[in-house]
PDB file of C-alpha atoms in Angstrom:
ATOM      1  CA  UNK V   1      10.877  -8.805   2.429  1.00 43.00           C
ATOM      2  CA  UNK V   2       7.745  -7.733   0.340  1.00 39.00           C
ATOM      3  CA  UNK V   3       6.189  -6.062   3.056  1.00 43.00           C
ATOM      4  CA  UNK V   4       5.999  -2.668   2.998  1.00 40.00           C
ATOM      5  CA  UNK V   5       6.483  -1.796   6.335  1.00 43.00           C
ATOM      6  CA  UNK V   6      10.350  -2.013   7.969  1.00 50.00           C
ATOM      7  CA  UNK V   7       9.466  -0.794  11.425  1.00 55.00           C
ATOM      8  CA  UNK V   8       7.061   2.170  12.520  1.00 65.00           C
ATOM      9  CA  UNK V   9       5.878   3.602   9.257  1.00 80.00           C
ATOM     10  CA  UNK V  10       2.520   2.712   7.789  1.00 85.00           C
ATOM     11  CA  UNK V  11       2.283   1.681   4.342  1.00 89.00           C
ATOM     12  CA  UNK V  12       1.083   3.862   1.740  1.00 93.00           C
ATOM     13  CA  UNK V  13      -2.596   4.021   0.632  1.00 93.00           C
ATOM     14  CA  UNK V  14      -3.664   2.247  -2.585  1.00 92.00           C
ATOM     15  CA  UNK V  15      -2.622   2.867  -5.413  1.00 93.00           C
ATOM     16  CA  UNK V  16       0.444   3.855  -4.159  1.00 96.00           C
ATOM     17  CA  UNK V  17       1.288   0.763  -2.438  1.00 96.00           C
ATOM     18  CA  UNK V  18       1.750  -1.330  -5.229  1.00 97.00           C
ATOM     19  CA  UNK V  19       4.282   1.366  -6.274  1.00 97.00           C
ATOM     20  CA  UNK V  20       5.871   1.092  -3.149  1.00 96.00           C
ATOM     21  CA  UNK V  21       5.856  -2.864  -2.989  1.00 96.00           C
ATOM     22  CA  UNK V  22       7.500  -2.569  -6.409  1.00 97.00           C
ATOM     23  CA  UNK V  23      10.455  -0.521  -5.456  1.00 96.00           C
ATOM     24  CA  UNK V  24      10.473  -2.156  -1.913  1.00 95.00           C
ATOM     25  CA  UNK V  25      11.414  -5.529  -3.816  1.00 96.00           C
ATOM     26  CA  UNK V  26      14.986  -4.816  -3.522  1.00 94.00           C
ATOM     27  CA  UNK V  27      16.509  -3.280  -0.221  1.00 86.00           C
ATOM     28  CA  UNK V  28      20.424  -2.233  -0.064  1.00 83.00           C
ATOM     29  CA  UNK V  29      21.050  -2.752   3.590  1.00 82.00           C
ATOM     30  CA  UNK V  30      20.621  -6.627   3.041  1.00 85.00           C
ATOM     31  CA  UNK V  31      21.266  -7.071  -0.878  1.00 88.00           C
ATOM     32  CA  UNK V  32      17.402  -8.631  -0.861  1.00 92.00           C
ATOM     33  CA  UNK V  33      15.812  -9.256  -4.240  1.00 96.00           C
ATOM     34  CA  UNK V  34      13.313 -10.288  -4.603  1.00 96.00           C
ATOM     35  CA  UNK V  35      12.989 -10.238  -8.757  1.00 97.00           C
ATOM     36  CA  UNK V  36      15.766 -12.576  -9.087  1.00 97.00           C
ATOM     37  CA  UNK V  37      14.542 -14.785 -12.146  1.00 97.00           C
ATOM     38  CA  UNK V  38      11.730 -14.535 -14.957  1.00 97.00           C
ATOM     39  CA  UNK V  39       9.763 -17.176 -12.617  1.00 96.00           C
ATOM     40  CA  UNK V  40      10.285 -15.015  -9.445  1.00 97.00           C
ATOM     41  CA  UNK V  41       8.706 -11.715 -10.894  1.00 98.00           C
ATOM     42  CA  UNK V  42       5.990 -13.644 -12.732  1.00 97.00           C
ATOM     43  CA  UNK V  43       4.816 -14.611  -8.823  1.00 97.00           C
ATOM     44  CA  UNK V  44       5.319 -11.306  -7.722  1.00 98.00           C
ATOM     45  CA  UNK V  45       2.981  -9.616 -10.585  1.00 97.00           C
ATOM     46  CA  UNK V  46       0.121 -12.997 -10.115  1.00 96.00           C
ATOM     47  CA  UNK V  47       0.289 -12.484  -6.398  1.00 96.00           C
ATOM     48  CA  UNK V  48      -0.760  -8.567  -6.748  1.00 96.00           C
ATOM     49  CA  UNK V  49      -3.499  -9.528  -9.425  1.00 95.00           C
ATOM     50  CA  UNK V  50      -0.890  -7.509 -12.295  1.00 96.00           C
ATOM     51  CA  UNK V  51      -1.073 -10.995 -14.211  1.00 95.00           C
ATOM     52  CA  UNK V  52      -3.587 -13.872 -14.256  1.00 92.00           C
ATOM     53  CA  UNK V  53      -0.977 -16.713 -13.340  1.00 87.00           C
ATOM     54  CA  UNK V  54       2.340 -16.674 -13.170  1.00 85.00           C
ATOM     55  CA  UNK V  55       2.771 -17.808 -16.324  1.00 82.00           C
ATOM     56  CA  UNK V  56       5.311 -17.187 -18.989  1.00 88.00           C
ATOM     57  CA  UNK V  57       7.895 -14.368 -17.899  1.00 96.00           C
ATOM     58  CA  UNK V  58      10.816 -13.677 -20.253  1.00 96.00           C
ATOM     59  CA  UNK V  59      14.249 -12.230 -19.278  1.00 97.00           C
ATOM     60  CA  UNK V  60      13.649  -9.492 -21.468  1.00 95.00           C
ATOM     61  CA  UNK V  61      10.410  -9.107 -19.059  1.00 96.00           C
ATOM     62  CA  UNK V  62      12.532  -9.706 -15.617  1.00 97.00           C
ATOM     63  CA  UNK V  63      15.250  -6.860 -17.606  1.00 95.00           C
ATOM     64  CA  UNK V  64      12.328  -4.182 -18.070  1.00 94.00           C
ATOM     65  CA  UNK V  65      10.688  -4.741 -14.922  1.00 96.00           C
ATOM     66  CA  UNK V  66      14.078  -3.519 -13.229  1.00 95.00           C
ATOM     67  CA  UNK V  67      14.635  -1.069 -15.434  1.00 93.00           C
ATOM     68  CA  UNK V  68      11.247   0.143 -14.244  1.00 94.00           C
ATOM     69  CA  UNK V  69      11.899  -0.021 -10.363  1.00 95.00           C
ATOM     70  CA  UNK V  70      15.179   1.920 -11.125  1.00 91.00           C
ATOM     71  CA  UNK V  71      13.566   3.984 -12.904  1.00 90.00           C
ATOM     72  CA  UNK V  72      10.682   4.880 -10.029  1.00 92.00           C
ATOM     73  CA  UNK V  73      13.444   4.707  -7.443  1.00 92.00           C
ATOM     74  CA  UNK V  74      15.391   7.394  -9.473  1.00 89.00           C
ATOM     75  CA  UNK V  75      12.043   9.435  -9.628  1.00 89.00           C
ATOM     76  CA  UNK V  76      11.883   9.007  -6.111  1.00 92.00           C
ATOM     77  CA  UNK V  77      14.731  10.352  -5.120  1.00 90.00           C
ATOM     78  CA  UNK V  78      14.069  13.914  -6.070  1.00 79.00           C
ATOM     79  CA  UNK V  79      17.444  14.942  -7.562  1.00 73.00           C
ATOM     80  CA  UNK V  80      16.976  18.193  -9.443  1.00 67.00           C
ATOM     81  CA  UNK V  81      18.277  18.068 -12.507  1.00 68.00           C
ATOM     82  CA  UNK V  82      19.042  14.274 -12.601  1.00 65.00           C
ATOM     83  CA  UNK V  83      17.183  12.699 -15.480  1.00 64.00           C
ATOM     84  CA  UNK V  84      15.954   8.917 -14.631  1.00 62.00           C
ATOM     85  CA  UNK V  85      16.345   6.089 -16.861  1.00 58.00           C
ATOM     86  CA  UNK V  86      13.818   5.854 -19.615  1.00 67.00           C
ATOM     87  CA  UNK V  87      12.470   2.400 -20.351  1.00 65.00           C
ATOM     88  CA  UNK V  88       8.859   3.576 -20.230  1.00 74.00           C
ATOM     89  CA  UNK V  89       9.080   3.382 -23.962  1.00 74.00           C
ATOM     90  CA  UNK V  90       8.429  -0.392 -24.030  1.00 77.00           C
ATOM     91  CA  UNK V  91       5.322   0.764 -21.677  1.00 84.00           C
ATOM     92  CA  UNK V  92       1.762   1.492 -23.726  1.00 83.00           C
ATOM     93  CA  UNK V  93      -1.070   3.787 -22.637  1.00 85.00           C
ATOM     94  CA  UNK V  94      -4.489   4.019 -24.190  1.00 87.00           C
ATOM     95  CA  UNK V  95      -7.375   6.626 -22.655  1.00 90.00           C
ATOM     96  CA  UNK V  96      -9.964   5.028 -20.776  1.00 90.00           C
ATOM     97  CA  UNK V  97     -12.937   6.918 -19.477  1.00 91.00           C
ATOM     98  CA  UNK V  98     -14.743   5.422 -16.422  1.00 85.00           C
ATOM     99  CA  UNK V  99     -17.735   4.814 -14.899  1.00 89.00           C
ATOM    100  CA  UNK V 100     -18.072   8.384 -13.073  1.00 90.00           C
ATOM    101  CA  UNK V 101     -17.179  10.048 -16.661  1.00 91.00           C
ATOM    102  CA  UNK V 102     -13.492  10.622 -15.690  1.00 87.00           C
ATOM    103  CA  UNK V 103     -10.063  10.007 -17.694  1.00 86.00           C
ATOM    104  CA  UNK V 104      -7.642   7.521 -16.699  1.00 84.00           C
ATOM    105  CA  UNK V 105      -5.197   5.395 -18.028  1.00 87.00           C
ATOM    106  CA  UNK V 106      -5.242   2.036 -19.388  1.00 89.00           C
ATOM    107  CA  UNK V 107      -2.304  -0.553 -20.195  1.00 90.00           C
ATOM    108  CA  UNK V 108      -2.810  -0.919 -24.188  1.00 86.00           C
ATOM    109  CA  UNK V 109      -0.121  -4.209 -24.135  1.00 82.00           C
ATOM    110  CA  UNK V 110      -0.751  -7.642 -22.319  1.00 88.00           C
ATOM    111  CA  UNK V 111       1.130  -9.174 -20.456  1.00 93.00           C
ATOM    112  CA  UNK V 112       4.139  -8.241 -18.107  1.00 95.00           C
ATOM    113  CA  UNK V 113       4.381  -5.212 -20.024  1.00 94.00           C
ATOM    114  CA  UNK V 114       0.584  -4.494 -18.975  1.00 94.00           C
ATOM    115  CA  UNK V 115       1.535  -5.586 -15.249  1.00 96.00           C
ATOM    116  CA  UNK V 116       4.536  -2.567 -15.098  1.00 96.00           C
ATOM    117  CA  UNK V 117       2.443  -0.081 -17.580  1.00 95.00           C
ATOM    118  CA  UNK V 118      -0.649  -1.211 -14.025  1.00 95.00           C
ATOM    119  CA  UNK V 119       2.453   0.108 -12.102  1.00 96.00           C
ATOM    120  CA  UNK V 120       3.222   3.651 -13.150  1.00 93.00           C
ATOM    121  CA  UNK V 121      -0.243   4.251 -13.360  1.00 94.00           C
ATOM    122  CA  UNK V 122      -0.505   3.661  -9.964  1.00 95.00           C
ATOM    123  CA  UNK V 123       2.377   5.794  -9.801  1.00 94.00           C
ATOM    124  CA  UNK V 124       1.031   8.559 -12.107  1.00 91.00           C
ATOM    125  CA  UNK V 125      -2.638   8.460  -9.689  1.00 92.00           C
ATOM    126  CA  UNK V 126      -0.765   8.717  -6.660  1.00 93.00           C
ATOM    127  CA  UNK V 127       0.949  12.046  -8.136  1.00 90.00           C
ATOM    128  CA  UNK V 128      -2.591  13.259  -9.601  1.00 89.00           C
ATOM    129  CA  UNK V 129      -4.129  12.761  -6.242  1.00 91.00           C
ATOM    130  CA  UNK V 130      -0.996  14.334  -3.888  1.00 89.00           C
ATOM    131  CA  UNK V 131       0.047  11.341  -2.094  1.00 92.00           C
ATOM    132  CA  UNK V 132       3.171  11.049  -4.821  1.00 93.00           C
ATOM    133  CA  UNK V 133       5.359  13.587  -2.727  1.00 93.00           C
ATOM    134  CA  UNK V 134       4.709  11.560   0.651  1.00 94.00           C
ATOM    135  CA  UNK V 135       6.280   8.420  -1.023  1.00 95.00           C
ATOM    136  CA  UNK V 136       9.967   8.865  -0.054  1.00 94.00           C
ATOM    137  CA  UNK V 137      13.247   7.140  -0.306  1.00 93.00           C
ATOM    138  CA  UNK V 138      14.861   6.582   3.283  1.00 93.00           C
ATOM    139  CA  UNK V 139      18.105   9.138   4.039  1.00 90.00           C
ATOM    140  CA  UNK V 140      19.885   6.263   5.095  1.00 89.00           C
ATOM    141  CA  UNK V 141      22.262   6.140   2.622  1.00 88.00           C
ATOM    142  CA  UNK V 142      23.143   1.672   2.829  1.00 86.00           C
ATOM    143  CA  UNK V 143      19.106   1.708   3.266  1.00 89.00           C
ATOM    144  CA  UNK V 144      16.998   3.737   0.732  1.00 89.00           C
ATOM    145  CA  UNK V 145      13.632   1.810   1.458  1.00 91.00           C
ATOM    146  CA  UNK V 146      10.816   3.098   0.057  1.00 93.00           C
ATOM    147  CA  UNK V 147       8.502   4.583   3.386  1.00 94.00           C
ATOM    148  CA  UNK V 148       4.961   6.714   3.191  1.00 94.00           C
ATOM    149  CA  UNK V 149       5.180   9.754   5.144  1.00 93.00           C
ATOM    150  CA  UNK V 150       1.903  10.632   6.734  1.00 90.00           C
ATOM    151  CA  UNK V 151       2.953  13.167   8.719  1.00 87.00           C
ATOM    152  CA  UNK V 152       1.298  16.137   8.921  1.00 88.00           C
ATOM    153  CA  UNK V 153       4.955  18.798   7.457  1.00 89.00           C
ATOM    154  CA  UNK V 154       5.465  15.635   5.340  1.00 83.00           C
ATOM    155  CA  UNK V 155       8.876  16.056   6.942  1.00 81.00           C
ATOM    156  CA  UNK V 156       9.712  12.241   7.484  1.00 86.00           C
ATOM    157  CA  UNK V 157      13.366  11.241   6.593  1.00 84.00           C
ATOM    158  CA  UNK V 158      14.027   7.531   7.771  1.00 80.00           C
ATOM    159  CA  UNK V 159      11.815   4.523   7.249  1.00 84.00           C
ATOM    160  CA  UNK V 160      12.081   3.706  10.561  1.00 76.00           C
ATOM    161  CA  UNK V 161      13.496   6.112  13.641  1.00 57.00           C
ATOM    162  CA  UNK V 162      14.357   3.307  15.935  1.00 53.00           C
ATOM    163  CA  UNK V 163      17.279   1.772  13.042  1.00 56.00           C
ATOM    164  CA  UNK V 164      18.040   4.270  10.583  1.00 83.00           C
ATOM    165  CA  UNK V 165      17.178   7.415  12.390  1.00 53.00           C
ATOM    166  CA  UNK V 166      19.268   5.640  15.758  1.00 54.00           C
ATOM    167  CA  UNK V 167      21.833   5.255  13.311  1.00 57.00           C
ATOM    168  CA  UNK V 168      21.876   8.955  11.429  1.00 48.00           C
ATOM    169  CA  UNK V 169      22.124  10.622  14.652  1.00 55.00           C
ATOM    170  CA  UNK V 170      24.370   8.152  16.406  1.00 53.00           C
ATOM    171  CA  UNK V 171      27.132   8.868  13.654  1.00 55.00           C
ATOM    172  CA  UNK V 172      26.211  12.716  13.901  1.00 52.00           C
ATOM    173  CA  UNK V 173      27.009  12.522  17.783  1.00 44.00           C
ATOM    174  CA  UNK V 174      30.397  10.804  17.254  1.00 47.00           C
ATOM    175  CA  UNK V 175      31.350  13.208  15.031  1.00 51.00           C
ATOM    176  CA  UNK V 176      30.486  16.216  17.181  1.00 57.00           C
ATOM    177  CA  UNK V 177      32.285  14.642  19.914  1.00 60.00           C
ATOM    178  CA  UNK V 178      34.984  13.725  17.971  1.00 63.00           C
ATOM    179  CA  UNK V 179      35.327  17.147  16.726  1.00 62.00           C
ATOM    180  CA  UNK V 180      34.579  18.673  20.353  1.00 63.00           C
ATOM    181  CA  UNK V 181      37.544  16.125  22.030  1.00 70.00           C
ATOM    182  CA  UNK V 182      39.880  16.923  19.214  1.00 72.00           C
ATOM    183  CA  UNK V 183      39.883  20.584  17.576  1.00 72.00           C
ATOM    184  CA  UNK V 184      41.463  21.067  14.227  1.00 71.00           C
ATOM    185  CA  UNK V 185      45.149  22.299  14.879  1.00 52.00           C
ATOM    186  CA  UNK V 186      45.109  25.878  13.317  1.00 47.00           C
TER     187      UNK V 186
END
């Protein structure tokens, strides 16, 4: 379930894929989690190179790291006026200039909280460099998979055409018919 591709869409470009392998670690159409215990994330972060070994993972850990996913998920979703939940306050910057002589961002903590504070910097480059807006949450609404648009309108709505776009415009023709075979009385 970790992979970030669910059909025809490619994944997104680093850093943005770690971003979207983050989010992608739950998926609504199947109830999927993969973050289900202190153990289980600790894998997921040593897998990606967030954290040297799996190590030692709290619950307090496994509780901010979903806070965090909810949180980018939220962000994701583009809601105007809808303010996302805020556990970025356990999360630590510190400056860091490069090798080239630019500014970036550095986790200032250790740990899992380094491994997340990795994570919205990813996040934060992706929306520095533009790719940010192509990241999108699928319209399907028992779906919501996180999907990189790379089309050229950035006009993309379902992670994959062939299942949730089948399905969007499936309902949309029942409806019309429905509404065509049986006119409101009036």
């Amino acid at each position: 379930m970790t992979e970030s591709i669910r059909g025809q869409r490619p994944a997104a470009p680093e850093p943005l894929r770690l971003v979207q392998d983050f989010v992608n670690t739950t998926w609504l159409r199947t109830g999927e989690d993969v973050l289900t215990s202190p153990a289980a994330l600790g894998e997921w972060l040593a897998t990606r190179g967030l954290l040297p070994a799996p190590g030692e993972v709290s619950r307090a850990d496994l509780a901010l790291a979903i806070e965090v996913r909810t949180t980018l998920r939220e962000l994701l979703a583009r809601e105007p006026g809808r303010s996302p939940a805020r556990p970025l306050a356990a999360l630590s910057l510190r400056p860091e200039i490069d090798e080239h002589g630019r500014l970036g961002w550095m986790p200032s903590g250790e740990g899992v909280t380094a491994a997340l504070t990795r994570i919205l910097i990813a996040a934060w480059e992706g929306d520095r460099s533009g790719g940010w807006e192509r990241l999108k949450l699928c319209a399907a609404p028992d779906c919501r998979w996180v999907f990189y648009d790379p089309s050229r309108n950035r006009s993309a709505t379902w992670c994959n055409m062939a299942v949730c776009g089948a399905r969007a415009k499936s309902r949309a023709y029942y409806h019309r018919r429905r509404a065509a075979d049986h006119p409101a009385a009036g």
